[in-house]
mmCIF file of C-alpha atoms in Angstrom:
data_model
loop_
_atom_site.group_PDB
_atom_site.id
_atom_site.type_symbol
_atom_site.label_atom_id
_atom_site.label_comp_id
_atom_site.label_asym_id
_atom_site.label_seq_id
_atom_site.Cartn_x
_atom_site.Cartn_y
_atom_site.Cartn_z
ATOM 1 C CA UNK A 1 9.785 68.255 118.525
ATOM 2 C CA UNK A 2 8.516 68.631 114.973
ATOM 3 C CA UNK A 3 10.460 71.030 112.772
ATOM 4 C CA UNK A 4 9.276 72.891 109.669
ATOM 5 C CA UNK A 5 11.741 73.964 106.991
ATOM 6 C CA UNK A 6 11.549 75.889 103.745
ATOM 7 C CA UNK A 7 14.058 75.224 100.966
ATOM 8 C CA UNK A 8 14.603 76.470 97.455
ATOM 9 C CA UNK A 9 15.768 73.894 94.929
ATOM 10 C CA UNK A 10 16.956 74.113 91.315
ATOM 11 C CA UNK A 11 14.368 73.579 88.612
ATOM 12 C CA UNK A 12 15.674 70.139 87.650
ATOM 13 C CA UNK A 13 15.216 68.834 91.218
ATOM 14 C CA UNK A 14 11.809 67.444 90.157
ATOM 15 C CA UNK A 15 11.098 65.933 86.710
ATOM 16 C CA UNK A 16 8.184 68.307 86.106
ATOM 17 C CA UNK A 17 10.568 71.254 86.182
ATOM 18 C CA UNK A 18 10.691 70.835 82.386
ATOM 19 C CA UNK A 19 7.217 72.408 82.248
ATOM 20 C CA UNK A 20 8.582 75.700 83.589
ATOM 21 C CA UNK A 21 11.516 75.506 81.192
ATOM 22 C CA UNK A 22 9.164 75.122 78.236
ATOM 23 C CA UNK A 23 6.545 77.611 79.486
ATOM 24 C CA UNK A 24 8.269 80.478 81.377
ATOM 25 C CA UNK A 25 4.956 81.845 82.728
ATOM 26 C CA UNK A 26 3.875 78.500 84.215
ATOM 27 C CA UNK A 27 3.531 77.763 87.914
ATOM 28 C CA UNK A 28 3.619 74.084 88.858
ATOM 29 C CA UNK A 29 2.345 72.834 92.206
ATOM 30 C CA UNK A 30 2.765 69.205 93.226
ATOM 31 C CA UNK A 31 -0.517 68.057 94.741
ATOM 32 C CA UNK A 32 0.485 64.457 95.429
ATOM 33 C CA UNK A 33 3.421 62.228 94.489
ATOM 34 C CA UNK A 34 3.052 58.434 94.611
ATOM 35 C CA UNK A 35 6.181 56.409 93.768
ATOM 36 C CA UNK A 36 5.316 52.835 92.699
ATOM 37 C CA UNK A 37 7.351 49.844 91.621
ATOM 38 C CA UNK A 38 7.461 50.758 87.931
ATOM 39 C CA UNK A 39 6.332 54.381 87.675
ATOM 40 C CA UNK A 40 5.921 57.661 89.471
ATOM 41 C CA UNK A 41 2.329 58.893 89.712
ATOM 42 C CA UNK A 42 1.926 62.610 90.338
ATOM 43 C CA UNK A 43 -1.057 64.892 90.768
ATOM 44 C CA UNK A 44 0.029 68.348 89.684
ATOM 45 C CA UNK A 45 -1.620 71.737 89.262
ATOM 46 C CA UNK A 46 -0.376 73.931 86.407
ATOM 47 C CA UNK A 47 -1.288 77.617 86.179
ATOM 48 C CA UNK A 48 -1.111 80.256 83.443
ATOM 49 C CA UNK A 49 -0.777 77.813 80.525
ATOM 50 C CA UNK A 50 -3.625 76.279 78.450
ATOM 51 C CA UNK A 51 -4.374 72.705 79.490
ATOM 52 C CA UNK A 52 -4.063 71.420 75.916
ATOM 53 C CA UNK A 53 -0.557 72.857 75.589
ATOM 54 C CA UNK A 54 0.611 71.215 78.824
ATOM 55 C CA UNK A 55 -0.910 67.845 77.930
ATOM 56 C CA UNK A 56 0.653 67.879 74.453
ATOM 57 C CA UNK A 57 4.049 68.832 75.850
ATOM 58 C CA UNK A 58 4.055 66.171 78.572
ATOM 59 C CA UNK A 59 2.906 63.485 76.136
ATOM 60 C CA UNK A 60 5.882 64.347 73.916
ATOM 61 C CA UNK A 61 8.412 63.640 76.692
ATOM 62 C CA UNK A 62 10.229 60.324 76.388
ATOM 63 C CA UNK A 63 9.771 59.404 80.060
ATOM 64 C CA UNK A 64 6.011 60.056 80.099
ATOM 65 C CA UNK A 65 3.888 56.965 80.726
ATOM 66 C CA UNK A 66 0.527 58.764 80.780
ATOM 67 C CA UNK A 67 -1.197 62.122 81.223
ATOM 68 C CA UNK A 68 -4.832 62.707 82.180
ATOM 69 C CA UNK A 69 -6.678 65.967 82.856
ATOM 70 C CA UNK A 70 -8.497 65.610 86.190
ATOM 71 C CA UNK A 71 -9.955 69.046 86.944
ATOM 72 C CA UNK A 72 -9.847 72.650 85.787
ATOM 73 C CA UNK A 73 -10.564 75.840 87.771
ATOM 74 C CA UNK A 74 -10.094 79.109 85.895
ATOM 75 C CA UNK A 75 -6.513 78.970 84.555
ATOM 76 C CA UNK A 76 -5.476 76.179 86.943
ATOM 77 C CA UNK A 77 -5.467 72.618 85.607
ATOM 78 C CA UNK A 78 -5.009 69.447 87.647
ATOM 79 C CA UNK A 79 -3.268 66.578 85.840
ATOM 80 C CA UNK A 80 -2.534 63.025 86.819
ATOM 81 C CA UNK A 81 0.878 62.351 85.381
ATOM 82 C CA UNK A 82 2.718 59.040 85.133
ATOM 83 C CA UNK A 83 6.413 58.926 84.389
ATOM 84 C CA UNK A 84 8.787 56.006 84.042
ATOM 85 C CA UNK A 85 10.543 55.551 87.364
ATOM 86 C CA UNK A 86 14.178 56.533 86.954
ATOM 87 C CA UNK A 87 14.286 57.750 90.539
ATOM 88 C CA UNK A 88 14.193 61.280 91.907
ATOM 89 C CA UNK A 89 16.905 62.394 94.315
ATOM 90 C CA UNK A 90 14.598 64.682 96.292
ATOM 91 C CA UNK A 91 11.902 62.039 96.750
ATOM 92 C CA UNK A 92 14.472 59.477 97.801
ATOM 93 C CA UNK A 93 15.945 62.007 100.238
ATOM 94 C CA UNK A 94 12.500 62.543 101.762
ATOM 95 C CA UNK A 95 11.983 58.824 102.283
ATOM 96 C CA UNK A 96 15.491 58.145 103.600
ATOM 97 C CA UNK A 97 15.417 61.086 106.038
ATOM 98 C CA UNK A 98 11.849 60.383 107.219
ATOM 99 C CA UNK A 99 10.653 63.893 106.368
ATOM 100 C CA UNK A 100 7.291 64.824 104.846
ATOM 101 C CA UNK A 101 6.839 67.013 101.770
ATOM 102 C CA UNK A 102 4.172 69.558 102.682
ATOM 103 C CA UNK A 103 4.260 71.569 99.450
ATOM 104 C CA UNK A 104 6.361 72.061 96.334
ATOM 105 C CA UNK A 105 5.810 74.960 93.935
ATOM 106 C CA UNK A 106 7.887 75.421 90.809
ATOM 107 C CA UNK A 107 8.423 78.491 88.624
ATOM 108 C CA UNK A 108 11.057 79.493 86.105
ATOM 109 C CA UNK A 109 13.232 80.567 89.067
ATOM 110 C CA UNK A 110 13.181 77.094 90.670
ATOM 111 C CA UNK A 111 11.265 75.170 93.334
ATOM 112 C CA UNK A 112 10.118 76.357 96.741
ATOM 113 C CA UNK A 113 9.436 73.394 99.032
ATOM 114 C CA UNK A 114 8.218 73.027 102.604
ATOM 115 C CA UNK A 115 9.074 69.905 104.565
ATOM 116 C CA UNK A 116 8.379 68.661 108.071
ATOM 117 C CA UNK A 117 10.499 66.419 110.242
ATOM 118 C CA UNK A 118 9.456 64.916 113.559
ATOM 119 C CA UNK A 119 12.847 66.029 114.864
ATOM 120 C CA UNK A 120 15.233 68.711 113.624
ATOM 121 C CA UNK A 121 17.836 66.103 112.681
ATOM 122 C CA UNK A 122 15.441 64.729 110.041
ATOM 123 C CA UNK A 123 15.528 68.069 108.220
ATOM 124 C CA UNK A 124 19.324 68.116 108.394
ATOM 125 C CA UNK A 125 19.389 64.567 106.999
ATOM 126 C CA UNK A 126 17.122 65.644 104.139
ATOM 127 C CA UNK A 127 19.532 68.453 103.242
ATOM 128 C CA UNK A 128 22.515 66.103 103.334
ATOM 129 C CA UNK A 129 20.863 63.381 101.257
ATOM 130 C CA UNK A 130 19.766 65.901 98.620
ATOM 131 C CA UNK A 131 23.406 66.981 98.266
ATOM 132 C CA UNK A 132 24.535 63.373 97.966
ATOM 133 C CA UNK A 133 22.055 63.009 95.085
ATOM 134 C CA UNK A 134 23.526 66.058 93.336
ATOM 135 C CA UNK A 135 20.744 68.476 94.308
ATOM 136 C CA UNK A 136 21.861 71.668 96.068
ATOM 137 C CA UNK A 137 19.109 72.895 98.433
ATOM 138 C CA UNK A 138 19.154 76.372 99.962
ATOM 139 C CA UNK A 139 17.591 76.681 103.422
ATOM 140 C CA UNK A 140 15.284 79.710 103.671
ATOM 141 C CA UNK A 141 13.481 79.141 106.955
ATOM 142 C CA UNK A 142 13.608 76.745 109.890
ATOM 143 C CA UNK A 143 11.484 76.677 113.014
ATOM 144 C CA UNK A 144 10.020 74.277 115.544
ATOM 145 C CA UNK A 145 6.263 73.903 115.858
ATOM 146 C CA UNK A 146 6.252 75.296 119.393
ATOM 147 C CA UNK A 147 2.833 76.075 120.816
ATOM 148 C CA UNK A 148 0.866 74.679 117.909
ATOM 149 C CA UNK A 149 -2.280 72.810 118.808
ATOM 150 C CA UNK A 150 -3.205 69.584 117.037
ATOM 151 C CA UNK A 151 -6.195 69.947 114.763
ATOM 152 C CA UNK A 152 -9.459 68.636 116.094
ATOM 153 C CA UNK A 153 -10.313 67.490 112.597
ATOM 154 C CA UNK A 154 -8.949 64.153 111.496
ATOM 155 C CA UNK A 155 -7.223 64.295 108.118
ATOM 156 C CA UNK A 156 -7.373 61.500 105.577
ATOM 157 C CA UNK A 157 -4.227 59.412 105.370
ATOM 158 C CA UNK A 158 -1.961 59.532 102.321
ATOM 159 C CA UNK A 159 -3.294 56.137 101.209
ATOM 160 C CA UNK A 160 -6.920 57.238 101.596
ATOM 161 C CA UNK A 161 -6.219 60.486 99.734
ATOM 162 C CA UNK A 162 -4.626 58.537 96.893
ATOM 163 C CA UNK A 163 -7.632 56.203 96.681
ATOM 164 C CA UNK A 164 -10.135 59.060 96.642
ATOM 165 C CA UNK A 165 -8.221 61.021 93.995
ATOM 166 C CA UNK A 166 -7.643 57.929 91.854
ATOM 167 C CA UNK A 167 -11.326 57.016 91.949
ATOM 168 C CA UNK A 168 -12.304 60.556 90.981
ATOM 169 C CA UNK A 169 -9.714 60.854 88.206
ATOM 170 C CA UNK A 170 -10.768 57.557 86.613
ATOM 171 C CA UNK A 171 -14.492 58.323 86.578
ATOM 172 C CA UNK A 172 -15.598 56.082 89.446
ATOM 173 C CA UNK A 173 -18.053 58.803 90.506
ATOM 174 C CA UNK A 174 -19.253 59.503 86.961
ATOM 175 C CA UNK A 175 -22.735 58.515 85.817
ATOM 176 C CA UNK A 176 -22.428 55.975 84.363
ATOM 177 C CA UNK A 177 -19.247 54.814 86.057
ATOM 178 C CA UNK A 178 -16.163 54.605 83.869
ATOM 179 C CA UNK A 179 -14.229 52.164 86.058
ATOM 180 C CA UNK A 180 -14.712 49.746 88.931
ATOM 181 C CA UNK A 181 -13.036 48.851 92.219
ATOM 182 C CA UNK A 182 -11.119 45.933 90.710
ATOM 183 C CA UNK A 183 -9.472 48.143 88.088
ATOM 184 C CA UNK A 184 -8.645 50.836 90.646
ATOM 185 C CA UNK A 185 -7.191 48.290 93.052
ATOM 186 C CA UNK A 186 -5.034 46.789 90.298
ATOM 187 C CA UNK A 187 -3.580 50.214 89.517
ATOM 188 C CA UNK A 188 -2.193 50.612 93.049
ATOM 189 C CA UNK A 189 -1.299 46.930 93.435
ATOM 190 C CA UNK A 190 -3.675 45.916 96.226
ATOM 191 C CA UNK A 191 -6.757 43.683 96.459
ATOM 192 C CA UNK A 192 -10.235 44.878 95.580
ATOM 193 C CA UNK A 193 -11.335 44.424 99.192
ATOM 194 C CA UNK A 194 -8.372 46.432 100.521
ATOM 195 C CA UNK A 195 -9.045 49.275 98.091
ATOM 196 C CA UNK A 196 -12.748 49.298 98.972
ATOM 197 C CA UNK A 197 -11.893 49.541 102.685
ATOM 198 C CA UNK A 198 -9.420 52.348 101.999
ATOM 199 C CA UNK A 199 -12.016 54.271 99.993
ATOM 200 C CA UNK A 200 -14.688 53.694 102.645
ATOM 201 C CA UNK A 201 -12.440 54.906 105.457
ATOM 202 C CA UNK A 202 -11.562 57.975 103.419
ATOM 203 C CA UNK A 203 -15.274 58.761 102.954
ATOM 204 C CA UNK A 204 -15.912 58.313 106.663
ATOM 205 C CA UNK A 205 -12.999 60.547 107.649
ATOM 206 C CA UNK A 206 -14.126 63.328 105.309
ATOM 207 C CA UNK A 207 -17.701 63.156 106.599
ATOM 208 C CA UNK A 208 -16.615 63.137 110.244
ATOM 209 C CA UNK A 209 -14.194 66.016 109.644
ATOM 210 C CA UNK A 210 -16.374 68.303 107.530
ATOM 211 C CA UNK A 211 -20.004 67.161 107.516
ATOM 212 C CA UNK A 212 -20.631 65.559 110.905
ATOM 213 C CA UNK A 213 -23.552 66.869 112.929
ATOM 214 C CA UNK A 214 -22.674 69.210 115.814
ATOM 215 C CA UNK A 215 -22.426 67.761 119.304
ATOM 216 C CA UNK A 216 -25.007 68.473 121.999
ATOM 217 C CA UNK A 217 -22.659 71.063 123.523
ATOM 218 C CA UNK A 218 -22.349 72.922 120.218
ATOM 219 C CA UNK A 219 -26.092 72.976 119.568
ATOM 220 C CA UNK A 220 -27.836 73.254 116.223
ATOM 221 C CA UNK A 221 -28.263 76.660 114.581
#
């Protein structure tokens, strides 16, 4: 039975905790984390701090491999951030314990994270592996997903989500286009054909989930 857990973690549990140390009013929300062979790619929302200030600060960090502004809504800014891969104890704990990071929000007080394990033992393993890595998690909530109904909408996979976000961030949808499928595929280390299929399946899933025509039973309004 799947189990949901909420933990609080110290600010240095994730590398981007330095943003909250530098800007006490900032709120950092990890949108997507993609560990690769030589770097860690992260999509991260930052609130309550000017985008230029965040970009300048991140670019000044010694482990920063790249920063790009992707989107901006009011005082929320979405960045794609690359850092040199020195490892992250929490991310390694997630992988080793077979748990899924549902959300991670950081403030000056620390990180609040929500994880899901297919079984309760996975959550316990996550806690133990964090401690082995020198991170001290505090469990705030734990419950099984009893009585929940699976969504009738099909969600994009992590790989499809990464492809869609990467294409958007690099200007694939711009007019004129600022990149091509070969360049995008090279960035994630797969073939052009494989990336094109991943992008196509992501499109199809989004259309079927959110834009598909109603069935005959549902009727048309």
